[in-house]
Amino acid sequence: MPDRQRIGLVIVAAGSGIRAAAGANGVPKQYADVGGKPLVAWTIGAFSDAGHDFLVQPVISAGHGQFIGADSFPGALPPVAGGATRQQSVLNGLEALQAHDPKFILVHDAVRPFVEPDLIARVVGALDDDAPAVVPVVRPVDTLRRADASGLGEIVSRDETAACQTPQGFRFADLLAAHRRAADAGLHDFTDDAAVMAWAGHALTAVEGAAGNTKVTLPGDLALARLQLAGAMKGKSMETRTGTGFDVHRFAAGRELWLCGVKVPHELGLSGHSDADVGLHALTDALLGALADGDIGQHFPPSDPQWKDARSDRFLADAAHRVARRGGRIVNVDVTLLCEAPRIGPHRDSMRAAIAAILGIDAARVGVKATTTEGLGFAGRREGIAAQAVATIEVPSEETAS
Ligand code: MG
């Protein structure tokens, strides 16, 4: 059905993320969790803030189905699979949109989440019958040199260069025709759509880009994305919550002793289904308690064989992920180990560092301490180790404004 009043928007999410290696878990950067939702959902959200009714067509990599959830492409048409190159992926998105026959189309990279409404407005505003191809450009700020054998050839004048960003805007029929012609001519490696249009003989119209409209390409960029997009949530009022956790494990021979994410040399380990890290278990429960989201035994039942001998850091990482998914952050955590032996002091800082790394927070926000029980009780009789923990988090307030 024709939908000419709406502007089409192809979101190119088919990149493999090889350069980003977004997370240790191999999630492609466009689906990496940023403040509780996928990066690409932030990108699409930026367009819904721009005051136009976009018809959003995501193009994905056929192999990424496992990373895509109900929250990946808010308000969008069902995604279509991309091709071997960016150019082929865009063509697949355009073919899918053809049934809607929009008059104008924007093409935008999924991994440019920082696009601002005024940039989108500049591109849309410049599109008309005389300007079938609109490209936002920024002047490079770095000194540019040609790369020669030494890597440092002659200087290229910055006045002679321009970096092309997305979103690029086009008359839909012209862009689809240009893409089809290029594909028919056996050309598949144009790196943006302006290049396809220029090849097809159309004039390009430049509008001012935005220095902040960067592509998330490297792991460090993803950290930056988290920071900047967390700023977008600042308007929400946050509430502070606290949770506590407590756990006990019995000493056992022939087991490694894991405490607060660190392997501690000792003649005895702790018995348990997982690695029995009593400190991380107490801390996991403290975070789950702060969220009022069950407990460790509910999320990782000891009856489930997949958690046998599991490293407890994944239980704690799961709890931290639950905080992030609520749009929250961990303020601080504190663990107390109760035992006569081993001595904890020598390992305290490596335990703090291990917990900080699992939670993705600064070690200055992690306390680890230990006490004996003066020979009293099971800990005093050296039968096992107990741990208690407290966690303080901030989450967006669920109260509705009155
Ligand atoms: Mg336990």
mmCIF file of C-alpha atoms and ligand atoms in Angstrom:
data_model
loop_
_atom_site.group_PDB
_atom_site.id
_atom_site.type_symbol
_atom_site.label_atom_id
_atom_site.label_comp_id
_atom_site.label_asym_id
_atom_site.label_seq_id
_atom_site.Cartn_x
_atom_site.Cartn_y
_atom_site.Cartn_z
ATOM 1 C CA MET A 1 0.000 0.000 0.000
ATOM 2 C CA PRO A 2 1.470 3.376 -0.949
ATOM 3 C CA ASP A 3 2.489 5.390 2.069
ATOM 4 C CA ARG A 4 3.912 8.470 0.409
ATOM 5 C CA GLN A 5 3.285 10.759 3.341
ATOM 6 C CA ARG A 6 5.774 8.863 5.447
ATOM 7 C CA ILE A 7 9.517 8.968 5.018
ATOM 8 C CA GLY A 8 11.172 5.597 4.641
ATOM 9 C CA LEU A 9 14.155 4.833 6.873
ATOM 10 C CA VAL A 10 16.515 1.964 6.192
ATOM 11 C CA ILE A 11 18.500 1.077 9.319
ATOM 12 C CA VAL A 12 21.616 -0.808 8.224
ATOM 13 C CA ALA A 13 22.293 -3.284 11.038
ATOM 14 C CA ALA A 14 23.885 -6.030 8.963
ATOM 15 C CA GLY A 15 27.463 -5.262 10.028
ATOM 16 C CA SER A 16 29.297 -8.176 11.549
ATOM 17 C CA GLY A 17 30.849 -6.166 14.340
ATOM 18 C CA ILE A 18 34.247 -7.720 13.696
ATOM 19 C CA ARG A 19 36.034 -4.446 14.391
ATOM 20 C CA ALA A 20 34.178 -3.784 17.592
ATOM 21 C CA ALA A 21 34.382 -7.201 19.228
ATOM 22 C CA ALA A 22 31.715 -5.466 21.274
ATOM 23 C CA GLY A 23 31.692 -7.662 24.291
ATOM 24 C CA ALA A 24 33.573 -10.615 25.660
ATOM 25 C CA ASN A 25 30.371 -12.530 24.930
ATOM 26 C CA GLY A 26 30.631 -11.775 21.200
ATOM 27 C CA VAL A 27 27.436 -9.735 20.905
ATOM 28 C CA PRO A 28 27.586 -7.591 17.712
ATOM 29 C CA LYS A 29 27.924 -3.944 18.699
ATOM 30 C CA GLN A 30 24.536 -2.921 17.261
ATOM 31 C CA TYR A 31 22.869 -5.304 19.738
ATOM 32 C CA ALA A 32 25.132 -4.569 22.702
ATOM 33 C CA ASP A 33 23.245 -3.626 25.854
ATOM 34 C CA VAL A 34 23.442 0.112 26.478
ATOM 35 C CA GLY A 35 21.659 1.306 29.585
ATOM 36 C CA GLY A 36 19.220 -1.581 29.460
ATOM 37 C CA LYS A 37 18.360 -1.686 25.757
ATOM 38 C CA PRO A 38 20.129 -2.606 22.522
ATOM 39 C CA LEU A 39 22.285 0.072 20.888
ATOM 40 C CA VAL A 40 20.180 -0.042 17.700
ATOM 41 C CA ALA A 41 17.008 0.715 19.688
ATOM 42 C CA TRP A 42 18.625 3.987 20.817
ATOM 43 C CA THR A 43 19.429 4.753 17.182
ATOM 44 C CA ILE A 44 15.828 4.196 16.090
ATOM 45 C CA GLY A 45 14.581 6.127 19.115
ATOM 46 C CA ALA A 46 16.568 9.172 17.970
ATOM 47 C CA PHE A 47 14.461 9.258 14.785
ATOM 48 C CA SER A 48 11.164 8.979 16.637
ATOM 49 C CA ASP A 49 12.227 12.093 18.565
ATOM 50 C CA ALA A 50 12.734 14.033 15.308
ATOM 51 C CA GLY A 51 9.117 14.969 14.570
ATOM 52 C CA HIS A 52 8.571 12.911 11.399
ATOM 53 C CA ASP A 53 6.632 9.703 10.957
ATOM 54 C CA PHE A 54 9.282 7.313 9.684
ATOM 55 C CA LEU A 55 8.590 3.936 8.158
ATOM 56 C CA VAL A 56 11.521 2.016 9.612
ATOM 57 C CA GLN A 57 12.979 -0.941 7.725
ATOM 58 C CA PRO A 58 15.813 -2.697 9.579
ATOM 59 C CA VAL A 59 18.284 -4.769 7.555
ATOM 60 C CA ILE A 60 20.019 -7.454 9.578
ATOM 61 C CA SER A 61 22.626 -10.121 9.145
ATOM 62 C CA ALA A 62 21.001 -13.512 8.664
ATOM 63 C CA GLY A 63 23.259 -14.936 11.366
ATOM 64 C CA HIS A 64 22.230 -12.473 14.072
ATOM 65 C CA GLY A 65 18.804 -13.906 14.925
ATOM 66 C CA GLN A 66 19.969 -15.017 18.363
ATOM 67 C CA PHE A 67 20.870 -11.434 19.316
ATOM 68 C CA ILE A 68 17.572 -9.869 18.236
ATOM 69 C CA GLY A 69 14.789 -9.407 20.750
ATOM 70 C CA ALA A 70 11.375 -7.803 20.905
ATOM 71 C CA ASP A 71 13.006 -4.517 21.993
ATOM 72 C CA SER A 72 15.620 -4.358 19.192
ATOM 73 C CA PHE A 73 13.658 -2.431 16.544
ATOM 74 C CA PRO A 74 10.894 -0.452 18.267
ATOM 75 C CA GLY A 75 8.013 0.449 15.949
ATOM 76 C CA ALA A 76 9.777 -0.952 12.887
ATOM 77 C CA LEU A 77 8.700 -3.226 10.037
ATOM 78 C CA PRO A 78 9.902 -6.819 10.340
ATOM 79 C CA PRO A 79 13.646 -6.893 9.578
ATOM 80 C CA VAL A 80 14.929 -8.208 6.254
ATOM 81 C CA ALA A 81 18.213 -10.009 5.713
ATOM 82 C CA GLY A 82 21.137 -8.100 4.243
ATOM 83 C CA GLY A 83 23.652 -9.145 1.615
ATOM 84 C CA ALA A 84 27.381 -9.688 1.468
ATOM 85 C CA THR A 85 28.198 -5.962 1.318
ATOM 86 C CA ARG A 86 26.660 -2.817 2.785
ATOM 87 C CA GLN A 87 25.476 -1.848 -0.700
ATOM 88 C CA GLN A 88 23.629 -5.142 -1.171
ATOM 89 C CA SER A 89 22.097 -4.839 2.300
ATOM 90 C CA VAL A 90 20.688 -1.390 1.542
ATOM 91 C CA LEU A 91 19.236 -2.655 -1.740
ATOM 92 C CA ASN A 92 17.440 -5.455 0.128
ATOM 93 C CA GLY A 93 15.959 -2.869 2.504
ATOM 94 C CA LEU A 94 14.831 -0.659 -0.396
ATOM 95 C CA GLU A 95 13.203 -3.597 -2.208
ATOM 96 C CA ALA A 96 11.296 -4.438 0.988
ATOM 97 C CA LEU A 97 10.062 -0.839 1.268
ATOM 98 C CA GLN A 98 8.976 -0.614 -2.334
ATOM 99 C CA ALA A 99 5.488 -1.880 -1.514
ATOM 100 C CA HIS A 100 5.046 1.273 0.617
ATOM 101 C CA ASP A 101 6.397 3.546 -2.142
ATOM 102 C CA PRO A 102 7.567 6.382 0.124
ATOM 103 C CA LYS A 103 8.505 9.593 -1.696
ATOM 104 C CA PHE A 104 11.698 10.079 0.326
ATOM 105 C CA ILE A 105 14.030 7.692 2.076
ATOM 106 C CA LEU A 106 16.785 8.062 4.648
ATOM 107 C CA VAL A 107 19.518 5.473 5.071
ATOM 108 C CA HIS A 108 21.240 5.360 8.458
ATOM 109 C CA ASP A 109 23.867 3.183 10.116
ATOM 110 C CA ALA A 110 22.551 1.259 13.122
ATOM 111 C CA VAL A 111 25.768 2.040 14.982
ATOM 112 C CA ARG A 112 25.327 5.836 14.876
ATOM 113 C CA PRO A 113 23.103 6.229 17.952
ATOM 114 C CA PHE A 114 24.053 9.849 18.666
ATOM 115 C CA VAL A 115 22.245 11.348 15.673
ATOM 116 C CA GLU A 116 20.369 14.451 16.851
ATOM 117 C CA PRO A 117 16.908 15.642 15.759
ATOM 118 C CA ASP A 118 18.311 18.819 14.196
ATOM 119 C CA LEU A 119 20.643 16.846 11.925
ATOM 120 C CA ILE A 120 17.741 14.658 10.809
ATOM 121 C CA ALA A 121 15.721 17.840 10.191
ATOM 122 C CA ARG A 122 18.546 19.337 8.066
ATOM 123 C CA VAL A 123 18.650 16.256 5.844
ATOM 124 C CA VAL A 124 14.866 15.990 5.485
ATOM 125 C CA GLY A 125 14.552 19.748 4.965
ATOM 126 C CA ALA A 126 17.054 19.773 2.091
ATOM 127 C CA LEU A 127 15.347 16.957 0.179
ATOM 128 C CA ASP A 128 13.171 18.028 -2.711
ATOM 129 C CA ASP A 129 12.702 17.425 -6.411
ATOM 130 C CA ASP A 130 15.870 19.368 -7.239
ATOM 131 C CA ALA A 131 17.904 17.714 -4.509
ATOM 132 C CA PRO A 132 17.467 13.940 -4.832
ATOM 133 C CA ALA A 133 20.547 13.072 -2.716
ATOM 134 C CA VAL A 134 21.424 14.850 0.534
ATOM 135 C CA VAL A 135 24.598 14.029 2.454
ATOM 136 C CA PRO A 136 25.620 15.342 5.891
ATOM 137 C CA VAL A 137 29.319 16.133 5.876
ATOM 138 C CA VAL A 138 31.879 17.195 8.447
ATOM 139 C CA ARG A 139 35.280 18.737 7.806
ATOM 140 C CA PRO A 140 38.080 16.614 9.248
ATOM 141 C CA VAL A 141 39.756 18.255 12.242
ATOM 142 C CA ASP A 142 42.903 16.144 12.146
ATOM 143 C CA THR A 143 45.804 16.868 9.827
ATOM 144 C CA LEU A 144 45.482 14.478 6.910
ATOM 145 C CA ARG A 145 48.298 12.860 4.958
ATOM 146 C CA ARG A 146 48.273 10.455 2.081
ATOM 147 C CA ALA A 147 49.356 6.995 3.226
ATOM 148 C CA ASP A 148 52.464 5.939 1.315
ATOM 149 C CA ALA A 149 54.947 3.163 1.975
ATOM 150 C CA SER A 150 56.179 4.945 5.107
ATOM 151 C CA GLY A 151 52.615 5.588 6.188
ATOM 152 C CA LEU A 152 53.214 9.342 6.061
ATOM 153 C CA GLY A 153 52.969 10.846 2.609
ATOM 154 C CA GLU A 154 52.183 14.408 1.592
ATOM 155 C CA ILE A 155 49.673 16.496 3.508
ATOM 156 C CA VAL A 156 46.179 16.643 2.020
ATOM 157 C CA SER A 157 44.467 19.972 2.465
ATOM 158 C CA ARG A 158 41.553 19.704 4.836
ATOM 159 C CA ASP A 159 39.681 22.093 2.573
ATOM 160 C CA GLU A 160 39.725 19.396 -0.089
ATOM 161 C CA THR A 161 38.195 16.682 2.067
ATOM 162 C CA ALA A 162 34.863 16.016 3.672
ATOM 163 C CA ALA A 163 33.730 13.063 5.760
ATOM 164 C CA CYS A 164 30.299 11.736 4.748
ATOM 165 C CA GLN A 165 27.967 10.659 7.536
ATOM 166 C CA THR A 166 24.517 9.170 7.695
ATOM 167 C CA PRO A 167 21.570 9.681 7.658
ATOM 168 C CA GLN A 168 21.734 10.357 3.931
ATOM 169 C CA GLY A 169 18.451 11.300 2.295
ATOM 170 C CA PHE A 170 17.171 10.482 -1.192
ATOM 171 C CA ARG A 171 14.189 10.440 -3.454
ATOM 172 C CA PHE A 172 13.147 6.824 -2.970
ATOM 173 C CA ALA A 173 12.518 5.957 -6.624
ATOM 174 C CA ASP A 174 15.886 7.423 -7.680
ATOM 175 C CA LEU A 175 17.831 5.583 -4.985
ATOM 176 C CA LEU A 176 16.155 2.249 -5.699
ATOM 177 C CA ALA A 177 16.797 2.670 -9.443
ATOM 178 C CA ALA A 178 20.440 3.617 -8.863
ATOM 179 C CA HIS A 179 20.993 0.622 -6.576
ATOM 180 C CA ARG A 180 19.391 -1.758 -9.058
ATOM 181 C CA ARG A 181 21.520 -0.404 -11.891
ATOM 182 C CA ALA A 182 24.716 -0.704 -9.865
ATOM 183 C CA ALA A 183 23.899 -4.285 -8.883
ATOM 184 C CA ASP A 184 23.059 -5.152 -12.508
ATOM 185 C CA ALA A 185 26.410 -3.650 -13.540
ATOM 186 C CA GLY A 186 28.181 -6.020 -11.141
ATOM 187 C CA LEU A 187 29.183 -3.243 -8.749
ATOM 188 C CA HIS A 188 28.702 -4.196 -5.089
ATOM 189 C CA ASP A 189 31.298 -2.323 -3.054
ATOM 190 C CA PHE A 190 30.088 1.279 -2.808
ATOM 191 C CA THR A 191 30.541 2.182 0.841
ATOM 192 C CA ASP A 192 27.656 4.621 1.039
ATOM 193 C CA ASP A 193 24.502 5.475 -0.875
ATOM 194 C CA ALA A 194 25.670 8.899 -1.974
ATOM 195 C CA ALA A 195 28.386 7.100 -3.943
ATOM 196 C CA VAL A 196 25.778 4.918 -5.631
ATOM 197 C CA MET A 197 23.723 8.002 -6.546
ATOM 198 C CA ALA A 198 26.790 9.884 -7.832
ATOM 199 C CA TRP A 199 27.744 6.867 -9.952
ATOM 200 C CA ALA A 200 24.223 6.897 -11.391
ATOM 201 C CA GLY A 201 24.670 10.524 -12.398
ATOM 202 C CA HIS A 202 22.725 12.352 -9.678
ATOM 203 C CA ALA A 203 23.981 15.554 -8.071
ATOM 204 C CA LEU A 204 24.760 15.429 -4.350
ATOM 205 C CA THR A 205 23.670 18.144 -1.949
ATOM 206 C CA ALA A 206 25.761 18.641 1.183
ATOM 207 C CA VAL A 207 24.313 19.687 4.526
ATOM 208 C CA GLU A 208 26.243 20.247 7.708
ATOM 209 C CA GLY A 209 26.862 17.022 9.618
ATOM 210 C CA ALA A 210 27.527 16.766 13.345
ATOM 211 C CA ALA A 211 30.840 16.010 14.996
ATOM 212 C CA GLY A 212 29.006 14.043 17.665
ATOM 213 C CA ASN A 213 27.289 11.797 15.113
ATOM 214 C CA THR A 214 30.028 9.184 15.349
ATOM 215 C CA LYS A 215 29.971 5.519 14.512
ATOM 216 C CA VAL A 216 30.438 3.070 17.355
ATOM 217 C CA THR A 217 33.254 0.970 15.959
ATOM 218 C CA LEU A 218 35.684 0.128 18.735
ATOM 219 C CA PRO A 219 35.180 -1.324 22.216
ATOM 220 C CA GLY A 220 36.094 2.053 23.689
ATOM 221 C CA ASP A 221 33.352 3.659 21.607
ATOM 222 C CA LEU A 222 30.835 1.352 23.166
ATOM 223 C CA ALA A 223 31.883 2.509 26.615
ATOM 224 C CA LEU A 224 31.408 6.069 25.358
ATOM 225 C CA ALA A 225 27.980 5.156 23.984
ATOM 226 C CA ARG A 226 26.998 3.850 27.398
ATOM 227 C CA LEU A 227 28.079 7.104 28.998
ATOM 228 C CA GLN A 228 26.369 9.395 26.506
ATOM 229 C CA LEU A 229 23.140 7.454 26.352
ATOM 230 C CA ALA A 230 23.043 7.119 30.128
ATOM 231 C CA GLY A 231 22.976 10.936 30.031
ATOM 232 C CA ALA A 232 19.774 10.662 27.992
ATOM 233 C CA MET A 233 18.167 8.905 30.964
ATOM 234 C CA LYS A 234 19.186 11.636 33.357
ATOM 235 C CA GLY A 235 15.783 13.293 33.182
ATOM 236 C CA LYS A 236 14.258 10.338 34.979
ATOM 237 C CA SER A 237 14.173 10.591 38.743
ATOM 238 C CA MET A 238 16.185 7.850 40.373
ATOM 239 C CA GLU A 239 15.520 6.143 43.658
ATOM 240 C CA THR A 240 18.072 4.489 45.909
ATOM 241 C CA ARG A 241 17.581 0.896 46.948
ATOM 242 C CA THR A 242 19.485 -1.424 49.264
ATOM 243 C CA GLY A 243 19.597 -5.210 49.442
ATOM 244 C CA THR A 244 21.306 -7.714 51.714
ATOM 245 C CA GLY A 245 22.555 -11.225 51.137
ATOM 246 C CA PHE A 246 23.806 -14.034 53.365
ATOM 247 C CA ASP A 247 25.320 -17.420 52.515
ATOM 248 C CA VAL A 248 27.161 -20.325 54.160
ATOM 249 C CA HIS A 249 29.202 -23.124 52.642
ATOM 250 C CA ARG A 250 30.831 -26.049 54.442
ATOM 251 C CA PHE A 251 34.547 -26.829 54.130
ATOM 252 C CA ALA A 252 35.391 -29.897 52.041
ATOM 253 C CA ALA A 253 38.619 -31.668 51.128
ATOM 254 C CA GLY A 254 39.761 -31.922 47.538
ATOM 255 C CA ARG A 255 38.127 -28.677 46.386
ATOM 256 C CA GLU A 256 39.626 -25.355 45.332
ATOM 257 C CA LEU A 257 38.765 -22.435 47.607
ATOM 258 C CA TRP A 258 37.141 -19.563 45.699
ATOM 259 C CA LEU A 259 36.293 -16.433 47.668
ATOM 260 C CA CYS A 260 35.026 -13.206 46.130
ATOM 261 C CA GLY A 261 36.167 -14.243 42.665
ATOM 262 C CA VAL A 262 39.718 -15.142 43.750
ATOM 263 C CA LYS A 263 41.275 -18.582 44.121
ATOM 264 C CA VAL A 264 42.755 -18.625 47.627
ATOM 265 C CA PRO A 265 45.484 -21.148 48.513
ATOM 266 C CA HIS A 266 44.149 -23.249 51.401
ATOM 267 C CA GLU A 267 44.151 -26.899 52.448
ATOM 268 C CA LEU A 268 40.331 -27.033 52.184
ATOM 269 C CA GLY A 269 37.826 -25.768 49.691
ATOM 270 C CA LEU A 270 34.083 -25.264 50.102
ATOM 271 C CA SER A 271 31.489 -27.806 49.097
ATOM 272 C CA GLY A 272 28.701 -26.791 46.805
ATOM 273 C CA HIS A 273 27.128 -27.398 43.438
ATOM 274 C CA SER A 274 28.913 -24.477 41.763
ATOM 275 C CA ASP A 275 32.396 -23.289 42.710
ATOM 276 C CA ALA A 276 30.822 -22.483 46.127
ATOM 277 C CA ASP A 277 32.122 -18.903 46.195
ATOM 278 C CA VAL A 278 30.233 -17.909 49.311
ATOM 279 C CA GLY A 279 31.175 -14.224 48.998
ATOM 280 C CA LEU A 280 29.889 -13.868 45.438
ATOM 281 C CA HIS A 281 26.717 -15.773 46.332
ATOM 282 C CA ALA A 282 25.928 -13.396 49.203
ATOM 283 C CA LEU A 283 26.665 -10.418 46.961
ATOM 284 C CA THR A 284 24.514 -11.763 44.118
ATOM 285 C CA ASP A 285 21.614 -12.098 46.554
ATOM 286 C CA ALA A 286 22.204 -8.565 47.836
ATOM 287 C CA LEU A 287 21.834 -7.153 44.305
ATOM 288 C CA LEU A 288 18.787 -9.307 43.576
ATOM 289 C CA GLY A 289 17.338 -8.181 46.902
ATOM 290 C CA ALA A 290 17.811 -4.527 45.998
ATOM 291 C CA LEU A 291 15.849 -5.200 42.794
ATOM 292 C CA ALA A 292 13.272 -7.350 44.624
ATOM 293 C CA ASP A 293 13.982 -9.881 41.878
ATOM 294 C CA GLY A 294 14.085 -13.271 43.601
ATOM 295 C CA ASP A 295 17.309 -14.919 44.708
ATOM 296 C CA ILE A 296 20.261 -16.801 43.323
ATOM 297 C CA GLY A 297 18.647 -20.202 43.870
ATOM 298 C CA GLN A 298 15.615 -19.159 41.841
ATOM 299 C CA HIS A 299 17.625 -17.915 38.847
ATOM 300 C CA PHE A 300 20.318 -20.623 38.976
ATOM 301 C CA PRO A 301 18.709 -23.697 40.622
ATOM 302 C CA PRO A 302 21.282 -26.105 42.158
ATOM 303 C CA SER A 303 19.119 -28.905 40.759
ATOM 304 C CA ASP A 304 20.054 -27.805 37.236
ATOM 305 C CA PRO A 305 23.140 -29.736 36.075
ATOM 306 C CA GLN A 306 24.307 -26.830 33.874
ATOM 307 C CA TRP A 307 25.384 -24.929 37.014
ATOM 308 C CA LYS A 308 27.491 -27.795 38.370
ATOM 309 C CA ASP A 309 30.978 -26.431 39.111
ATOM 310 C CA ALA A 310 29.961 -23.157 37.426
ATOM 311 C CA ARG A 311 32.104 -20.122 38.183
ATOM 312 C CA SER A 312 30.043 -17.881 40.407
ATOM 313 C CA ASP A 313 31.105 -14.734 38.591
ATOM 314 C CA ARG A 314 28.430 -15.432 36.010
ATOM 315 C CA PHE A 315 25.750 -15.407 38.734
ATOM 316 C CA LEU A 316 26.987 -12.021 39.879
ATOM 317 C CA ALA A 317 27.288 -10.708 36.312
ATOM 318 C CA ASP A 318 23.683 -11.757 35.709
ATOM 319 C CA ALA A 319 22.540 -9.752 38.730
ATOM 320 C CA ALA A 320 24.498 -6.702 37.479
ATOM 321 C CA HIS A 321 22.882 -7.129 34.062
ATOM 322 C CA ARG A 322 19.456 -7.110 35.699
ATOM 323 C CA VAL A 323 20.321 -3.765 37.298
ATOM 324 C CA ALA A 324 21.426 -2.401 33.912
ATOM 325 C CA ARG A 325 18.265 -3.650 32.201
ATOM 326 C CA ARG A 326 16.213 -1.619 34.657
ATOM 327 C CA GLY A 327 18.231 1.450 33.635
ATOM 328 C CA GLY A 328 19.927 1.404 37.025
ATOM 329 C CA ARG A 329 23.469 1.574 38.332
ATOM 330 C CA ILE A 330 25.334 0.052 41.230
ATOM 331 C CA VAL A 331 26.385 2.657 43.785
ATOM 332 C CA ASN A 332 28.437 0.434 46.080
ATOM 333 C CA VAL A 333 28.697 -3.094 47.437
ATOM 334 C CA ASP A 334 30.253 -4.435 50.631
ATOM 335 C CA VAL A 335 31.032 -8.037 51.590
ATOM 336 C CA THR A 336 32.009 -9.443 54.987
ATOM 337 C CA LEU A 337 33.505 -12.939 55.200
ATOM 338 C CA LEU A 338 33.214 -14.769 58.531
ATOM 339 C CA CYS A 339 35.934 -17.373 59.091
ATOM 340 C CA GLU A 340 38.898 -18.325 61.297
ATOM 341 C CA ALA A 341 40.975 -19.295 58.254
ATOM 342 C CA PRO A 342 42.281 -18.579 55.698
ATOM 343 C CA ARG A 343 43.458 -15.056 56.322
ATOM 344 C CA ILE A 344 41.616 -12.697 53.964
ATOM 345 C CA GLY A 345 43.759 -9.555 54.344
ATOM 346 C CA PRO A 346 46.435 -10.540 51.799
ATOM 347 C CA HIS A 347 43.718 -11.163 49.183
ATOM 348 C CA ARG A 348 41.453 -8.249 49.949
ATOM 349 C CA ASP A 349 42.521 -5.978 47.101
ATOM 350 C CA SER A 350 42.496 -8.706 44.456
ATOM 351 C CA MET A 351 38.988 -9.661 45.661
ATOM 352 C CA ARG A 352 37.849 -6.053 45.371
ATOM 353 C CA ALA A 353 39.343 -5.853 41.878
ATOM 354 C CA ALA A 354 37.691 -9.123 40.843
ATOM 355 C CA ILE A 355 34.249 -7.991 42.040
ATOM 356 C CA ALA A 356 34.695 -4.575 40.428
ATOM 357 C CA ALA A 357 35.561 -6.218 37.098
ATOM 358 C CA ILE A 358 32.530 -8.521 37.210
ATOM 359 C CA LEU A 359 30.196 -5.651 38.079
ATOM 360 C CA GLY A 360 31.803 -3.151 35.712
ATOM 361 C CA ILE A 361 32.293 -0.562 38.483
ATOM 362 C CA ASP A 362 35.291 1.085 40.083
ATOM 363 C CA ALA A 363 37.059 -0.855 42.844
ATOM 364 C CA ALA A 364 36.566 2.221 45.046
ATOM 365 C CA ARG A 365 32.893 1.198 45.160
ATOM 366 C CA VAL A 366 33.673 -2.318 46.420
ATOM 367 C CA GLY A 367 34.348 -3.184 50.071
ATOM 368 C CA VAL A 368 35.670 -6.584 51.201
ATOM 369 C CA LYS A 369 36.424 -7.330 54.824
ATOM 370 C CA ALA A 370 36.637 -10.305 57.122
ATOM 371 C CA THR A 371 36.165 -11.194 60.752
ATOM 372 C CA THR A 372 36.543 -14.251 62.911
ATOM 373 C CA THR A 373 33.766 -15.263 65.267
ATOM 374 C CA GLU A 374 36.082 -15.613 68.283
ATOM 375 C CA GLY A 375 36.000 -19.395 67.983
ATOM 376 C CA LEU A 376 32.247 -19.465 68.445
ATOM 377 C CA GLY A 377 29.734 -21.289 66.285
ATOM 378 C CA PHE A 378 30.327 -23.215 63.045
ATOM 379 C CA ALA A 379 32.709 -20.611 61.667
ATOM 380 C CA GLY A 380 34.626 -20.649 64.937
ATOM 381 C CA ARG A 381 34.860 -24.447 64.788
ATOM 382 C CA ARG A 382 36.278 -24.084 61.255
ATOM 383 C CA GLU A 383 33.428 -26.068 59.725
ATOM 384 C CA GLY A 384 32.727 -23.570 56.986
ATOM 385 C CA ILE A 385 32.667 -19.944 55.879
ATOM 386 C CA ALA A 386 29.782 -17.500 56.055
ATOM 387 C CA ALA A 387 29.428 -14.301 54.076
ATOM 388 C CA GLN A 388 27.100 -11.372 54.284
ATOM 389 C CA ALA A 389 26.789 -8.583 51.752
ATOM 390 C CA VAL A 390 24.981 -5.337 51.185
ATOM 391 C CA ALA A 391 24.407 -3.610 47.852
ATOM 392 C CA THR A 392 23.125 -0.116 47.123
ATOM 393 C CA ILE A 393 21.767 0.682 43.680
ATOM 394 C CA GLU A 394 19.951 3.485 41.905
ATOM 395 C CA VAL A 395 17.070 2.665 39.565
ATOM 396 C CA PRO A 396 14.582 4.889 37.738
ATOM 397 C CA SER A 397 11.709 5.599 40.072
ATOM 398 C CA GLU A 398 8.611 3.590 39.190
ATOM 399 C CA GLU A 399 6.317 6.084 40.858
ATOM 400 C CA THR A 400 4.188 7.931 38.339
ATOM 401 C CA ALA A 401 4.321 11.687 38.558
ATOM 402 C CA SER A 402 1.273 13.101 40.298
HETATM 403 MG MG MG B 1 25.813 -20.467 48.040
#
